[in-house]
XYZ file of C-alpha atoms in Angstrom:
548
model
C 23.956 -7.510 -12.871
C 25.214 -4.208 -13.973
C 28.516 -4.722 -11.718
C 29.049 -7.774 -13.622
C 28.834 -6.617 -17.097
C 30.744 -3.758 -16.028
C 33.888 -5.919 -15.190
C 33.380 -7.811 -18.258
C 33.579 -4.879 -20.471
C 36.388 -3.850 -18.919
C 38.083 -7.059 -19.114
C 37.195 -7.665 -22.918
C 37.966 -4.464 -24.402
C 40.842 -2.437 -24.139
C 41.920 0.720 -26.910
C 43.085 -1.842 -29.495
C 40.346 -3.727 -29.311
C 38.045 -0.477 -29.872
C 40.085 0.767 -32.769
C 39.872 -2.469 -34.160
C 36.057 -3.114 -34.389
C 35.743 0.247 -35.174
C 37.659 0.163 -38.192
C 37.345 -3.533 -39.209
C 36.614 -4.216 -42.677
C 34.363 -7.076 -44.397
C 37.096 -8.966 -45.139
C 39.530 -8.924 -42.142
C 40.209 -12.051 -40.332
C 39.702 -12.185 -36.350
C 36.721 -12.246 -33.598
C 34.217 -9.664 -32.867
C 32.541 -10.008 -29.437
C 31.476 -6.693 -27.766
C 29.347 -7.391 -24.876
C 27.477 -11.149 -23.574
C 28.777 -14.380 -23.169
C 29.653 -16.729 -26.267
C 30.567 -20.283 -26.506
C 30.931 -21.065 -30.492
C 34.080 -21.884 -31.934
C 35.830 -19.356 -33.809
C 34.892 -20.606 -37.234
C 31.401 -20.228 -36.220
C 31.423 -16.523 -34.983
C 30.799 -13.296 -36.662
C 33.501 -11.833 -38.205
C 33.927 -7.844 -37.265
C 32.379 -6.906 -40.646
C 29.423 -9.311 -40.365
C 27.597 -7.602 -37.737
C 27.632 -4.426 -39.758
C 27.152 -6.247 -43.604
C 24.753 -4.210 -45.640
C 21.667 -5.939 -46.503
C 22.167 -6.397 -50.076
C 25.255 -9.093 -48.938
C 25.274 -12.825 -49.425
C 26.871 -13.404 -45.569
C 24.793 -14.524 -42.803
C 23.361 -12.099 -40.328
C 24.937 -12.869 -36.787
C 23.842 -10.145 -34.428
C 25.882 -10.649 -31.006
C 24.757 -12.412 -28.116
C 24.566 -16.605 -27.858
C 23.954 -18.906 -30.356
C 24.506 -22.422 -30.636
C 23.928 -22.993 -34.128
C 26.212 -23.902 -36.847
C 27.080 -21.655 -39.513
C 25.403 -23.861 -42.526
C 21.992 -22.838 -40.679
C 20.638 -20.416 -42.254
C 16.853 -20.674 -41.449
C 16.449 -19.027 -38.601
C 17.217 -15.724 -40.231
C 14.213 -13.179 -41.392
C 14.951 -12.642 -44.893
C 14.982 -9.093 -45.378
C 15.013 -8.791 -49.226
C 12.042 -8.960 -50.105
C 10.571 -5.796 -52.123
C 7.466 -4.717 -49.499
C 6.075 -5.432 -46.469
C 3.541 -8.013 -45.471
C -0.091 -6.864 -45.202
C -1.174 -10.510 -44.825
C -3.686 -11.684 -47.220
C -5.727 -8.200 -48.283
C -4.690 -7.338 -51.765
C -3.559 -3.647 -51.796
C -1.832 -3.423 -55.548
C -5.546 -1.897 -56.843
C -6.751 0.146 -53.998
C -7.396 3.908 -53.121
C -6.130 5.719 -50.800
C -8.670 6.039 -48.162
C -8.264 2.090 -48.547
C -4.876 2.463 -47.202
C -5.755 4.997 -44.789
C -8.865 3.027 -43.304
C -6.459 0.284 -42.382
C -5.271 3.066 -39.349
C -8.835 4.511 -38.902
C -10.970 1.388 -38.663
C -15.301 1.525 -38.070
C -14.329 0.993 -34.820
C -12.422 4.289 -34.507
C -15.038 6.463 -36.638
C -17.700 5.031 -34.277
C -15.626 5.463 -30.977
C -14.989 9.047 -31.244
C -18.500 9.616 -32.618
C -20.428 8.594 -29.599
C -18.101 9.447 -27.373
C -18.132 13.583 -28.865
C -22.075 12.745 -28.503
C -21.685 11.647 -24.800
C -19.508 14.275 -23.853
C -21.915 17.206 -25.695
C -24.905 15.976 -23.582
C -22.555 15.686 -20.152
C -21.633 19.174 -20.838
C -25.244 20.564 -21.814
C -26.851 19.108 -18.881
C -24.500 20.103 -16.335
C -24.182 23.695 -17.642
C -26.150 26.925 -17.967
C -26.034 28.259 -20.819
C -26.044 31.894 -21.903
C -28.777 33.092 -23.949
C -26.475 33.566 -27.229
C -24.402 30.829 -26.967
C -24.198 28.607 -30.086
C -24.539 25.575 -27.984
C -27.844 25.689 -27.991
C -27.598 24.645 -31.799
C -26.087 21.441 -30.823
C -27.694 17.939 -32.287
C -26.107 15.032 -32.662
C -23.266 13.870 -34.824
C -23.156 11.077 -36.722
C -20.105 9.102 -38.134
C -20.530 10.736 -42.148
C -20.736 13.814 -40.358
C -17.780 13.338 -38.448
C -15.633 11.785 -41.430
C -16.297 15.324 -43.042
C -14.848 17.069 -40.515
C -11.815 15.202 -40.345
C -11.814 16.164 -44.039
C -12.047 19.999 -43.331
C -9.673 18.842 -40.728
C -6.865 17.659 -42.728
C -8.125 20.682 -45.378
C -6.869 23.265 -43.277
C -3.517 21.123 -42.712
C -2.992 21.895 -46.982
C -4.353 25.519 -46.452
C -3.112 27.025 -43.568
C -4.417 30.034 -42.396
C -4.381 32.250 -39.088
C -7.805 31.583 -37.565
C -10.660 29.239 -37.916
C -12.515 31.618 -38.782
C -10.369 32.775 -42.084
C -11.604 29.818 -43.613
C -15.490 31.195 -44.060
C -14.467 34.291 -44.341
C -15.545 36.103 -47.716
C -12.585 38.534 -47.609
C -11.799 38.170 -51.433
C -7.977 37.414 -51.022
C -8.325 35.226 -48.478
C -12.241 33.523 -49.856
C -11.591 29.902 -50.153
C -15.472 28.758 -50.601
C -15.125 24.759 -50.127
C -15.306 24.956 -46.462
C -18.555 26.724 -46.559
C -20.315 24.277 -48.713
C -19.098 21.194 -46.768
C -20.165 22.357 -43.104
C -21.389 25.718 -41.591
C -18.449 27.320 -39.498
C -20.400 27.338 -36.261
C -21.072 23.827 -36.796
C -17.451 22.936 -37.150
C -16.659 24.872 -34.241
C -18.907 23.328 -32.127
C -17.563 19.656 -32.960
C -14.466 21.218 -32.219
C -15.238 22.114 -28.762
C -17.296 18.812 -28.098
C -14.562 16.346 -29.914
C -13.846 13.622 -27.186
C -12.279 10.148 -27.014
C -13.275 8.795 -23.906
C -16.505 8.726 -21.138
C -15.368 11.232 -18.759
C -17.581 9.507 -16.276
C -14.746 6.832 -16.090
C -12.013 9.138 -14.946
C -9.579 8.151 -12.299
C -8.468 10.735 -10.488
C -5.084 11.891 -9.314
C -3.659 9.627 -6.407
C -5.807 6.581 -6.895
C -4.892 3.623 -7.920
C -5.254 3.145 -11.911
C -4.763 6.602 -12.654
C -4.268 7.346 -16.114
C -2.397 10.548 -17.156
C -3.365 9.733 -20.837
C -7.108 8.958 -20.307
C -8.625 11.331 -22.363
C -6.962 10.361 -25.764
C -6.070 6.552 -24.396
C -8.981 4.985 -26.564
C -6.988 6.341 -29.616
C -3.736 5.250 -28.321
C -5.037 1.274 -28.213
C -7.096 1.647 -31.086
C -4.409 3.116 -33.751
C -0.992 2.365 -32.233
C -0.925 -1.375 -32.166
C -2.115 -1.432 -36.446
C 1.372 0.121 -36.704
C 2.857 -3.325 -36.234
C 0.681 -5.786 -37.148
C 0.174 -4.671 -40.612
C 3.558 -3.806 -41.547
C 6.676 -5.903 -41.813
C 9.794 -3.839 -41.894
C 13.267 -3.866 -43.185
C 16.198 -5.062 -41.686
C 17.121 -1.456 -40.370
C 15.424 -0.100 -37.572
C 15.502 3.317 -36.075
C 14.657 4.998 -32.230
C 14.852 7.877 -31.148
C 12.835 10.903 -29.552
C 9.974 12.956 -30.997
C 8.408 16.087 -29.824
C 4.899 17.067 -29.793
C 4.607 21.151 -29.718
C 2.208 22.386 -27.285
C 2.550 25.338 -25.202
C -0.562 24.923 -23.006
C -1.364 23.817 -19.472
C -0.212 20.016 -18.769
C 1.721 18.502 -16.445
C 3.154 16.195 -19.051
C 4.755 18.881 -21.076
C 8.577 19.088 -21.346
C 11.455 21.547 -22.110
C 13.994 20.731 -24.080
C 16.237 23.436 -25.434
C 18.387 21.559 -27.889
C 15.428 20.300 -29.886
C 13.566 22.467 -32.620
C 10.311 22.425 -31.177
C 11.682 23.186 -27.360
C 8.097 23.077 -25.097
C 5.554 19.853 -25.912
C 5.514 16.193 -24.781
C 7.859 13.770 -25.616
C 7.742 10.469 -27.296
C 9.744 7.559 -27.772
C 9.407 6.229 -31.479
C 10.721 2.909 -33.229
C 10.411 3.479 -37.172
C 12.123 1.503 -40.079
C 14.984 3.472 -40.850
C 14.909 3.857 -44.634
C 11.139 4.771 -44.888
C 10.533 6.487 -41.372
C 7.590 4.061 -41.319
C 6.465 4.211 -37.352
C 6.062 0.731 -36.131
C 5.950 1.503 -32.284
C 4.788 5.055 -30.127
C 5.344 5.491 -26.916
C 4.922 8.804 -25.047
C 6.345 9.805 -21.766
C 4.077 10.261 -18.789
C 6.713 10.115 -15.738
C 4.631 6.856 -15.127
C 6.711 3.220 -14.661
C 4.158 0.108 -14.385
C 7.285 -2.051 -14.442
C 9.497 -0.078 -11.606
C 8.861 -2.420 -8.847
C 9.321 -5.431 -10.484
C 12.767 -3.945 -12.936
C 14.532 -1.092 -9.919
C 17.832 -2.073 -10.847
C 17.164 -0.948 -14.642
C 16.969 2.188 -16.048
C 14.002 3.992 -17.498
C 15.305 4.331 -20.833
C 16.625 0.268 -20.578
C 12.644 -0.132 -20.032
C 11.459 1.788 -23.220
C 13.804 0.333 -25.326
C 12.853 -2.801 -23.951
C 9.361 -2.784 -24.641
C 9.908 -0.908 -28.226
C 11.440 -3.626 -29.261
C 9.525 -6.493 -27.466
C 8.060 -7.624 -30.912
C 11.307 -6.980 -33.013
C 13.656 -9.132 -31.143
C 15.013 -12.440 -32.479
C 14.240 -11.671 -35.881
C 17.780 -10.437 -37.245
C 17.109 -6.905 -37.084
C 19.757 -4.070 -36.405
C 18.258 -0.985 -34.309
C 20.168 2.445 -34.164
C 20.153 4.405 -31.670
C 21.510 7.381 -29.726
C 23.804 7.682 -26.795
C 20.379 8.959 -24.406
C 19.049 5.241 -25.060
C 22.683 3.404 -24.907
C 23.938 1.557 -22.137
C 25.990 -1.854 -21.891
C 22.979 -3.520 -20.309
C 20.890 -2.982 -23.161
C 23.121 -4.252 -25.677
C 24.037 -7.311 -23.782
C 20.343 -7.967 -23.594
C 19.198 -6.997 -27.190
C 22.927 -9.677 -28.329
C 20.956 -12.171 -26.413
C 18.140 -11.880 -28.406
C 20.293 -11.809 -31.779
C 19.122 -8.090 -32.194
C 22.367 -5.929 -33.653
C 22.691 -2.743 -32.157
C 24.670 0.587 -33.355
C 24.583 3.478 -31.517
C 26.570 6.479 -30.204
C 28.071 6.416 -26.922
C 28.280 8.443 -23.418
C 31.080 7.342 -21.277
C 29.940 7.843 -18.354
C 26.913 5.885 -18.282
C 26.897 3.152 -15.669
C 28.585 0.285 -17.073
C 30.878 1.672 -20.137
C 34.331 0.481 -20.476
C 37.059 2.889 -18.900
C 39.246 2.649 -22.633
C 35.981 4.890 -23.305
C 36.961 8.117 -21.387
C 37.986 11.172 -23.220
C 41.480 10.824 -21.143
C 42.006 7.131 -22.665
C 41.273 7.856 -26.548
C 44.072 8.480 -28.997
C 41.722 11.603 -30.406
C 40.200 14.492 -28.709
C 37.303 16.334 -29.512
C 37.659 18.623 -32.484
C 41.396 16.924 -33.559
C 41.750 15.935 -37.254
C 40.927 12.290 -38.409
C 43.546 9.813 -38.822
C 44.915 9.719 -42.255
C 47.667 8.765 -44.299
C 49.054 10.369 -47.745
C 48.579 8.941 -50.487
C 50.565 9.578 -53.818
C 48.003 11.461 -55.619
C 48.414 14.267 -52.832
C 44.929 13.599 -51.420
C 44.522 12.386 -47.632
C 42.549 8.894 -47.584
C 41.018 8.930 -44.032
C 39.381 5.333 -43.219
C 35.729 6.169 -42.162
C 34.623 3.193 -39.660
C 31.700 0.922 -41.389
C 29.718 1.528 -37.953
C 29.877 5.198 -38.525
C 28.567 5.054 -41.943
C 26.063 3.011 -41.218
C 24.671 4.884 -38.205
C 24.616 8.349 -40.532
C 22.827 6.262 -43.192
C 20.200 4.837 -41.097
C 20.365 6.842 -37.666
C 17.592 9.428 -39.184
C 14.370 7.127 -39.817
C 12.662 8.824 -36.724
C 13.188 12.498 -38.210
C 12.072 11.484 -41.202
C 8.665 10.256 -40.012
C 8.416 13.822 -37.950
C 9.571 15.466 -40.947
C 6.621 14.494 -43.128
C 4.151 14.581 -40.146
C 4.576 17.993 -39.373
C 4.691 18.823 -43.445
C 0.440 19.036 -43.743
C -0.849 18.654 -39.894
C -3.081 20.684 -38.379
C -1.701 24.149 -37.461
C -4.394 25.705 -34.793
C -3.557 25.733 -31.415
C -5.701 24.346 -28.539
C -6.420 24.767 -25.077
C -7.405 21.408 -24.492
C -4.035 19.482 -24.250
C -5.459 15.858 -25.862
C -6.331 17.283 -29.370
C -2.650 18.182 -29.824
C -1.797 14.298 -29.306
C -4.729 13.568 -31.112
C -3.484 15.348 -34.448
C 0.032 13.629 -33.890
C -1.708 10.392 -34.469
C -4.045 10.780 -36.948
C -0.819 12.729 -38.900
C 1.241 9.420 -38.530
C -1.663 7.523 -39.199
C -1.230 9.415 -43.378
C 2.185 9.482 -43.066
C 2.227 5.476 -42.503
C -0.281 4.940 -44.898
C 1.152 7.077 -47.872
C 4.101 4.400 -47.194
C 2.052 1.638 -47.712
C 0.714 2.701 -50.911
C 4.435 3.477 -52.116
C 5.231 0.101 -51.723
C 2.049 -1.893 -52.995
C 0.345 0.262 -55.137
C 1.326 -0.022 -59.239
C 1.885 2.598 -61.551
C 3.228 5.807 -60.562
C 2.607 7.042 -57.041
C 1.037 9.945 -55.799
C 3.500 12.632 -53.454
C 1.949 12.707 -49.754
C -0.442 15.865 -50.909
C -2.138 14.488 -53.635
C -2.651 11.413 -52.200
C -4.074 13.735 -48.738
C -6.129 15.330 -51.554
C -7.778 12.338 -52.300
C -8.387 10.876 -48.864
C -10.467 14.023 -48.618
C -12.506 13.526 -51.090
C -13.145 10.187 -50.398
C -14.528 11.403 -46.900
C -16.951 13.898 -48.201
C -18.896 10.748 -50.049
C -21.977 10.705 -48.782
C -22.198 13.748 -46.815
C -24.377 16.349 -47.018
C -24.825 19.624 -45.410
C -27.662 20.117 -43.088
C -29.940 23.252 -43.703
C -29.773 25.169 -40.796
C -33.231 26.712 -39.599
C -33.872 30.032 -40.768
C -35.164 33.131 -38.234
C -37.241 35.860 -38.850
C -40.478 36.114 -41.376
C -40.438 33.905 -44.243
C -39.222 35.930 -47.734
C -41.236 36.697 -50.651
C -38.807 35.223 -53.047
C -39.255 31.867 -55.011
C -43.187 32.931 -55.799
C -44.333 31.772 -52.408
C -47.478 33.716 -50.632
C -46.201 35.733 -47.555
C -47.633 35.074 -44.303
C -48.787 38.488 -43.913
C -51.143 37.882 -46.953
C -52.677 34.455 -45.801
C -53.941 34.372 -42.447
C -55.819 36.651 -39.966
C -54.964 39.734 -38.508
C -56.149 41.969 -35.633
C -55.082 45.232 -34.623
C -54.135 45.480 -30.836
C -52.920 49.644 -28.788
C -49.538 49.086 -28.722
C -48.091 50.366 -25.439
C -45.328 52.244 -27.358
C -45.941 54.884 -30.520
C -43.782 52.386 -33.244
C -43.515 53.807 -36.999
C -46.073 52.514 -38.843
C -44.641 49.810 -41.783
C -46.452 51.068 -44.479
C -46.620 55.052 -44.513
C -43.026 56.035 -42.690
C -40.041 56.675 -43.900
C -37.065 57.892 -41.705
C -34.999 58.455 -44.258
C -36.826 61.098 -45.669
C -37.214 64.968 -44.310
C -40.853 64.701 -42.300
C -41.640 60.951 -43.102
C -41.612 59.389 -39.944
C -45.231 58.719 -39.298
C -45.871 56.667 -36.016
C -49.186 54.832 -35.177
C -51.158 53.898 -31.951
C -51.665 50.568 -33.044
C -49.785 47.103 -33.714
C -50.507 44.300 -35.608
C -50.623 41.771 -32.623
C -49.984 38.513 -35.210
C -47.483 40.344 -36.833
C -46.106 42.273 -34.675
C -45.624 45.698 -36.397
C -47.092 48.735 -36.089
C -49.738 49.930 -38.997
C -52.099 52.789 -38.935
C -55.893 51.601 -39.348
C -56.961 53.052 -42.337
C -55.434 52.626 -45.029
C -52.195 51.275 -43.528
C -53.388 47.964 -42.520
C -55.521 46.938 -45.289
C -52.940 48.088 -47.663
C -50.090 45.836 -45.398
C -52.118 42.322 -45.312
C -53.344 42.347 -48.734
C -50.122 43.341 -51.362
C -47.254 42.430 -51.737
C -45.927 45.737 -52.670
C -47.418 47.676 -49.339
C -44.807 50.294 -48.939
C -45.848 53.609 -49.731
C -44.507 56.780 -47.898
C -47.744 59.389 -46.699
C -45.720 62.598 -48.258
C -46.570 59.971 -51.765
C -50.316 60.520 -51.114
């Protein structure tokens, strides 16, 4: 299959031909046919300026490939005008932004990684021993307001970044930022932390077997959120792919290096947005896993993600713009088929690219000056190729959409290689529903903070923070009767000489005073006369002997 198109694209296009459907304008006469078979007359085809038309134009919209229908047809194509996307019949023009936000995060989600944190908590508990100071043993049960408020502190600490966790609680007065406190104790958030889960480990595949699932731990959220991308959004004619980079520096097999990219260690994903808005419509991220490789050897791996990217995008008049990584003949011939426009840069040696491609064949090197011609007001006018100036106008959707996720997520670092993943959806999950709002709310619209701000707020509704359980003896404060004052008391010989509670003073020259005896409901040590009457019947015991 890939011999044949090969020989056909060699056939079909020679350096004229390239020049001239590079540099074709609107209004030229003549054929346009790239790659894939086509049996229309000529009046029927797309002229070389069609396929490339902005949006705004009356023209029809003939992406390449076969079609038997007449020109005067123009039913079949999406119309791609219209101001917003659909969100099918749930009236958005009035609503808030958690509104928005809970189209993403659905009960479904709030309840999935709530019982699944509680599952994992009482896996770990029972299967560990604990250490007599560790803050596990403070550990009840979340529930879902609970765990809406810390997603809240969550995307907090995306708006106010600081170093460590911890900074947040901290009373350190530059530094003091007292909201966190009085949503959620910071042991308490750190303990969701460590316990925040997505799926029932008790499921796991293993390594080797069949059904293996490098993604299992954060899969859940992958079919839960991704797939709300599409359905609820209807984009533009202009579609965007390209790669996106997760940082993380930890231990996982599915981390890459990539030195030409800003963020150079993390895990890489393959991302269809709408090019003007950077809306994400479809996420993919590479595992180094291919379901379809039996059944599709004689493709590429990239030929397969673009294929199933676009799976629900095809036929429908769009134009996708890609790089030269994703770009091969095969996949244009097959996207023309499916009157799907494609633009893209270009690598000549992939398998299948016409020989007039080669650096040796081209009437420009690399780095010579564009071809011009003088004109007579002393200026050079250089014709710039409509492809070209499409592909920089709409070739950037993707880094747009990783632009504005990074802008607010969260900054900490993990050890556990899902949360980072995680954090990249939930991020895209604002990012696409700021979008939303943009386009169907009236009135002025809030910037991505403010509306964060409010999505915050509205996730602290109805949540309160638990009391945690005091230690030690109850205080005398707030007019209650110590315990001490209220119940009975015997005096026990203390195996030890303790200071007595009442009479000693170490921080006085000769006032230590130490007793024989010990209060054994109490638990101090009191001398018997007057010490321990004096202790169980005032409030005010204290009195020093060197007083006396």
């Amino acid at each position: 299959f890939v011999r044949e198109n090969r020989q056909m694209a060699i056939k079909k296009l020679y350096r004229e031909d390239v020049l001239q459907m590079l540099f074709a304008d609107s209004d030229s006469e003549g054929e346009y046919l790239p790659f894939g078979n086509d049996d229309r007359s000529s009046s029927n085809r797309a002229s070389p300026g069609t396929s490339l038309q902005d949006s705004d134009s009356e023209g029809e919209y003939l992406p390449f490939g076969n079609d038997d229908r007449s020109s005067n047809n123009r039913d079949w194509i999406k119309r791609f005008d219209e101001p917003v996307g659909y969100l099918g019949e749930k009236d958005l023009t009035s609503a808030a932004p958690l509104d928005f936000l809970s189209l993403f995060l659905t009960d479904d989600f709030w309840n999935l990684i709530t019982n699944e944190t509680n599952r994992y908590a009482h896996q770990f508990l029972n299967s560990q021993q604990l250490k007599p100071n560790s803050r596990f043993h403070n550990w009840y049960d979340v529930s879902v307001s609970e765990m809406k408020a810390f997603l809240a502190l969550h995307l907090c600490m995306g708006l106010v970044e600081k170093a460590e966790i911890e900074d947040y609680w901290a009373e350190f007065w530059p530094i003091y930022t007292p909201g966190f406190g009085k949503v959620m104790y910071r042991n308490r958030f750190e303990i969701i932390l460590s316990f925040l889960h997505f799926a029932n480990n008790s499921e796991y595949v293993g390594r080797g077997q069949p059904g293996h699932d490098r993604l299992f731990k954060v899969r859940p959220v992958i079919y839960l959120i991704i797939p709300l991308f599409s359905a609820i959004y209807g984009p533009l004619k202009e579609l965007s792919l390209d790669e996106m980079t997760i940082a993380f520096k930890g231990k996982s097999t599915l981390k890459q290096y990539n030195p030409k990219k800003p963020d150079k260690c993390g895990y890489k994903v393959y991302v269809l947005s709408e090019a003007s808005s950077g809306y994400v419509l479809q996420w993919s991220m590479y595992t180094g896993q291919n379901a379809d490789a039996d059944a599709d050897a004689d493709l590429g791996a990239t030929h397969l993600i673009v294929r199933q990217l676009m799976a629900q995008y095809t036929g429908k008049g769009h134009e996708v713009y890609m790089d030269s990584y994703c770009t091969s003949p095969a996949i244009a011939n097959e996207l023309a088929n499916n009157d799907t426009g494609m633009c893209e840069t270009v690598n000549y040696k992939r398998c299948g690219m016409p020989r007039c491609l080669r650096q040796t064949e081209l009437p420009l090197s690399k780095g010579d000056d564009p071809v011009s011609k003088q004109s007579n007001t002393g200026f050079h006018e250089i014709n710039r190729p409509v492809c070209v100036d499409r592909y920089n106008t709409f070739m950037g959707g993707v880094d747009t959409a990783g632009q504005r996720m990074k802008t607010y997520l969260f900054p900490h670092r993990s050890r556990k290689w899902y949360n980072r993943i995680f954090n990249a959806i939930l991020s895209i999950s604002v990012v696409n529903s700021h979008i939303i709002y943009s386009k169907c709310a009236l009135g002025l619209h809030k910037p991505l903070k403010a509306f964060i701000q409010d999505i915050i707020t509205a996730l602290l509704q109805g949540c309160s923070k638990r009391e945690s359980k005091k230690t030690g003896r109850p205080s005398v404060e707030g007019g209650g009767m110590p315990q001490r004052l209220t119940e009975r008391h015997w005096l026990c010989v203390a195996d030890d000489r303790p200071d007595c509670v009442v009479c000693s003073d170490r921080a006085r020259s000769e006032g230590r005073r130490q007793t024989k005896y010990r209060c054994s409901q109490c638990g101090v040590g009191l001398c018997a006369v007057p010490c321990n009457e004096r202790y169980h019947t005032l409030k005010n015991y204290k009195l020093c002997h060197l007083d006396t």
